Tab-separated table of C-alpha atoms in Angstrom:
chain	number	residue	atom	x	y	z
A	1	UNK	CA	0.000	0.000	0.000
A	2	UNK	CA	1.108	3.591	-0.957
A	3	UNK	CA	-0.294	6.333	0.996
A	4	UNK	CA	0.316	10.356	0.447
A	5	UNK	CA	0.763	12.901	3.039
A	6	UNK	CA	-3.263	12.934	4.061
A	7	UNK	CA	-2.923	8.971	4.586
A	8	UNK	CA	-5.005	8.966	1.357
A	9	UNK	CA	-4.575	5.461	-0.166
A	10	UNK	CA	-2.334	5.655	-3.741
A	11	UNK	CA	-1.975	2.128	-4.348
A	12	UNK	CA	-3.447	-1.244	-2.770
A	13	UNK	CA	-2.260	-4.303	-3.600
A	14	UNK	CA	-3.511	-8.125	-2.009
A	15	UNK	CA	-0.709	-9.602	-1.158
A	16	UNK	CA	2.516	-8.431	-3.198
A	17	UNK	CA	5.265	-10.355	-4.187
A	18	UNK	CA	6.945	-6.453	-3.752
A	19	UNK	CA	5.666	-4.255	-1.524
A	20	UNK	CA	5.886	-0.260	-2.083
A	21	UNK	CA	5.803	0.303	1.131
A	22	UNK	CA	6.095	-1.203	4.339
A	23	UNK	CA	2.518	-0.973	5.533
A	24	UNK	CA	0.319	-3.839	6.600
A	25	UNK	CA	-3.387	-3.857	5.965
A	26	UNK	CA	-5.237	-6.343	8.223
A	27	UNK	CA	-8.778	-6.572	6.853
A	28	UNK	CA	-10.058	-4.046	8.747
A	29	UNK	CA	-12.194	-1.481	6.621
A	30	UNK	CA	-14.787	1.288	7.494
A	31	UNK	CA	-16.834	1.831	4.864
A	32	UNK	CA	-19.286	4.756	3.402
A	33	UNK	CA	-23.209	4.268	2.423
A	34	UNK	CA	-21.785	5.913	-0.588
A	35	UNK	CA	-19.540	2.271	-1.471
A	36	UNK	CA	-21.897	-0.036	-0.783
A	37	UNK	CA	-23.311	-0.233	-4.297
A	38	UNK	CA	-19.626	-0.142	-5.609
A	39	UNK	CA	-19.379	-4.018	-3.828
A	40	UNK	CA	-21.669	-5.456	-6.406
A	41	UNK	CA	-19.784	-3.493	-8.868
A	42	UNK	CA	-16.231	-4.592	-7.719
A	43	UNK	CA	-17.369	-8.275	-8.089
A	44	UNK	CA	-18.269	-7.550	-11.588
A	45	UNK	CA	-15.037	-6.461	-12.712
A	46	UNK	CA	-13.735	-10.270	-10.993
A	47	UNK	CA	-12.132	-9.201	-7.853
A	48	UNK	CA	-13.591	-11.893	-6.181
A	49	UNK	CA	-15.388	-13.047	-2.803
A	50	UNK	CA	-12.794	-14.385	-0.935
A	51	UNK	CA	-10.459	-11.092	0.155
A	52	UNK	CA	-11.233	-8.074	1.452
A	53	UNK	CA	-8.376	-6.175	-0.007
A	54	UNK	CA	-9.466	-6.943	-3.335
A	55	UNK	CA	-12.472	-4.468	-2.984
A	56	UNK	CA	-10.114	-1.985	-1.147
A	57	UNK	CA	-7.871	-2.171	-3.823
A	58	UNK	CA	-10.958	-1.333	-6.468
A	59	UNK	CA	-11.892	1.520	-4.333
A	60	UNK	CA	-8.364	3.074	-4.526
A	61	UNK	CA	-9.418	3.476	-8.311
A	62	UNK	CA	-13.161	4.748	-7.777
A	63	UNK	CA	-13.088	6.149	-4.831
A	64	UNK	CA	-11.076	8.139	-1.653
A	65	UNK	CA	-9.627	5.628	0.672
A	66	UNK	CA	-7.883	6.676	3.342
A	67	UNK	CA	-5.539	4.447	5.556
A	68	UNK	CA	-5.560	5.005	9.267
A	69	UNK	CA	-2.143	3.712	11.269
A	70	UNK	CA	-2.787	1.131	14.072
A	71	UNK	CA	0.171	1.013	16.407
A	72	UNK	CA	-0.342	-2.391	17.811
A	73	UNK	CA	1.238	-5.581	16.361
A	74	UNK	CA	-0.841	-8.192	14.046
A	75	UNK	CA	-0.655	-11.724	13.361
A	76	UNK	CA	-1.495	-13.021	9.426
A	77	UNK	CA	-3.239	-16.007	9.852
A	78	UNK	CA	-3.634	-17.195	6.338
A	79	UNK	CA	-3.102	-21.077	6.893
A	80	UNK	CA	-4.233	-23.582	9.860
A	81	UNK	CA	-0.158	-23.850	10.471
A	82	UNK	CA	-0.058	-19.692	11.132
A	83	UNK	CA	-3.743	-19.887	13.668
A	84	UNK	CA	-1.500	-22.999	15.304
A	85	UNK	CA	1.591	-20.822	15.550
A	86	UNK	CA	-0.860	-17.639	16.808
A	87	UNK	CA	-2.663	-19.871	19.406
A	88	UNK	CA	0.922	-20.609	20.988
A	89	UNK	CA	2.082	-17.181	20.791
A	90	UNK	CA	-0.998	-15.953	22.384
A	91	UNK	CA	-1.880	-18.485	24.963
Protein backbone atom coordinates (compact mmCIF):
# COMPACT_ATOMS: atom_id res chain seq x y z
CA UNK A 1 0.00 0.00 0.00
CA UNK A 2 1.11 3.59 -0.96
CA UNK A 3 -0.29 6.33 1.00
CA UNK A 4 0.32 10.36 0.45
CA UNK A 5 0.76 12.90 3.04
CA UNK A 6 -3.26 12.93 4.06
CA UNK A 7 -2.92 8.97 4.59
CA UNK A 8 -5.01 8.97 1.36
CA UNK A 9 -4.57 5.46 -0.17
CA UNK A 10 -2.33 5.65 -3.74
CA UNK A 11 -1.97 2.13 -4.35
CA UNK A 12 -3.45 -1.24 -2.77
CA UNK A 13 -2.26 -4.30 -3.60
CA UNK A 14 -3.51 -8.12 -2.01
CA UNK A 15 -0.71 -9.60 -1.16
CA UNK A 16 2.52 -8.43 -3.20
CA UNK A 17 5.26 -10.35 -4.19
CA UNK A 18 6.95 -6.45 -3.75
CA UNK A 19 5.67 -4.26 -1.52
CA UNK A 20 5.89 -0.26 -2.08
CA UNK A 21 5.80 0.30 1.13
CA UNK A 22 6.10 -1.20 4.34
CA UNK A 23 2.52 -0.97 5.53
CA UNK A 24 0.32 -3.84 6.60
CA UNK A 25 -3.39 -3.86 5.97
CA UNK A 26 -5.24 -6.34 8.22
CA UNK A 27 -8.78 -6.57 6.85
CA UNK A 28 -10.06 -4.05 8.75
CA UNK A 29 -12.19 -1.48 6.62
CA UNK A 30 -14.79 1.29 7.49
CA UNK A 31 -16.83 1.83 4.86
CA UNK A 32 -19.29 4.76 3.40
CA UNK A 33 -23.21 4.27 2.42
CA UNK A 34 -21.79 5.91 -0.59
CA UNK A 35 -19.54 2.27 -1.47
CA UNK A 36 -21.90 -0.04 -0.78
CA UNK A 37 -23.31 -0.23 -4.30
CA UNK A 38 -19.63 -0.14 -5.61
CA UNK A 39 -19.38 -4.02 -3.83
CA UNK A 40 -21.67 -5.46 -6.41
CA UNK A 41 -19.78 -3.49 -8.87
CA UNK A 42 -16.23 -4.59 -7.72
CA UNK A 43 -17.37 -8.27 -8.09
CA UNK A 44 -18.27 -7.55 -11.59
CA UNK A 45 -15.04 -6.46 -12.71
CA UNK A 46 -13.74 -10.27 -10.99
CA UNK A 47 -12.13 -9.20 -7.85
CA UNK A 48 -13.59 -11.89 -6.18
CA UNK A 49 -15.39 -13.05 -2.80
CA UNK A 50 -12.79 -14.38 -0.94
CA UNK A 51 -10.46 -11.09 0.16
CA UNK A 52 -11.23 -8.07 1.45
CA UNK A 53 -8.38 -6.17 -0.01
CA UNK A 54 -9.47 -6.94 -3.34
CA UNK A 55 -12.47 -4.47 -2.98
CA UNK A 56 -10.11 -1.98 -1.15
CA UNK A 57 -7.87 -2.17 -3.82
CA UNK A 58 -10.96 -1.33 -6.47
CA UNK A 59 -11.89 1.52 -4.33
CA UNK A 60 -8.36 3.07 -4.53
CA UNK A 61 -9.42 3.48 -8.31
CA UNK A 62 -13.16 4.75 -7.78
CA UNK A 63 -13.09 6.15 -4.83
CA UNK A 64 -11.08 8.14 -1.65
CA UNK A 65 -9.63 5.63 0.67
CA UNK A 66 -7.88 6.68 3.34
CA UNK A 67 -5.54 4.45 5.56
CA UNK A 68 -5.56 5.00 9.27
CA UNK A 69 -2.14 3.71 11.27
CA UNK A 70 -2.79 1.13 14.07
CA UNK A 71 0.17 1.01 16.41
CA UNK A 72 -0.34 -2.39 17.81
CA UNK A 73 1.24 -5.58 16.36
CA UNK A 74 -0.84 -8.19 14.05
CA UNK A 75 -0.65 -11.72 13.36
CA UNK A 76 -1.50 -13.02 9.43
CA UNK A 77 -3.24 -16.01 9.85
CA UNK A 78 -3.63 -17.20 6.34
CA UNK A 79 -3.10 -21.08 6.89
CA UNK A 80 -4.23 -23.58 9.86
CA UNK A 81 -0.16 -23.85 10.47
CA UNK A 82 -0.06 -19.69 11.13
CA UNK A 83 -3.74 -19.89 13.67
CA UNK A 84 -1.50 -23.00 15.30
CA UNK A 85 1.59 -20.82 15.55
CA UNK A 86 -0.86 -17.64 16.81
CA UNK A 87 -2.66 -19.87 19.41
CA UNK A 88 0.92 -20.61 20.99
CA UNK A 89 2.08 -17.18 20.79
CA UNK A 90 -1.00 -15.95 22.38
CA UNK A 91 -1.88 -18.48 24.96
Amino acid sequence: MAVNDEMKVLEMQEKPETPVSNWAVPPFYIYSKNDLPLIKECLDHGCGFDAPGNLAHYLTETSALHAWPMPAGRFDIGSLDSYKEAQIRFS
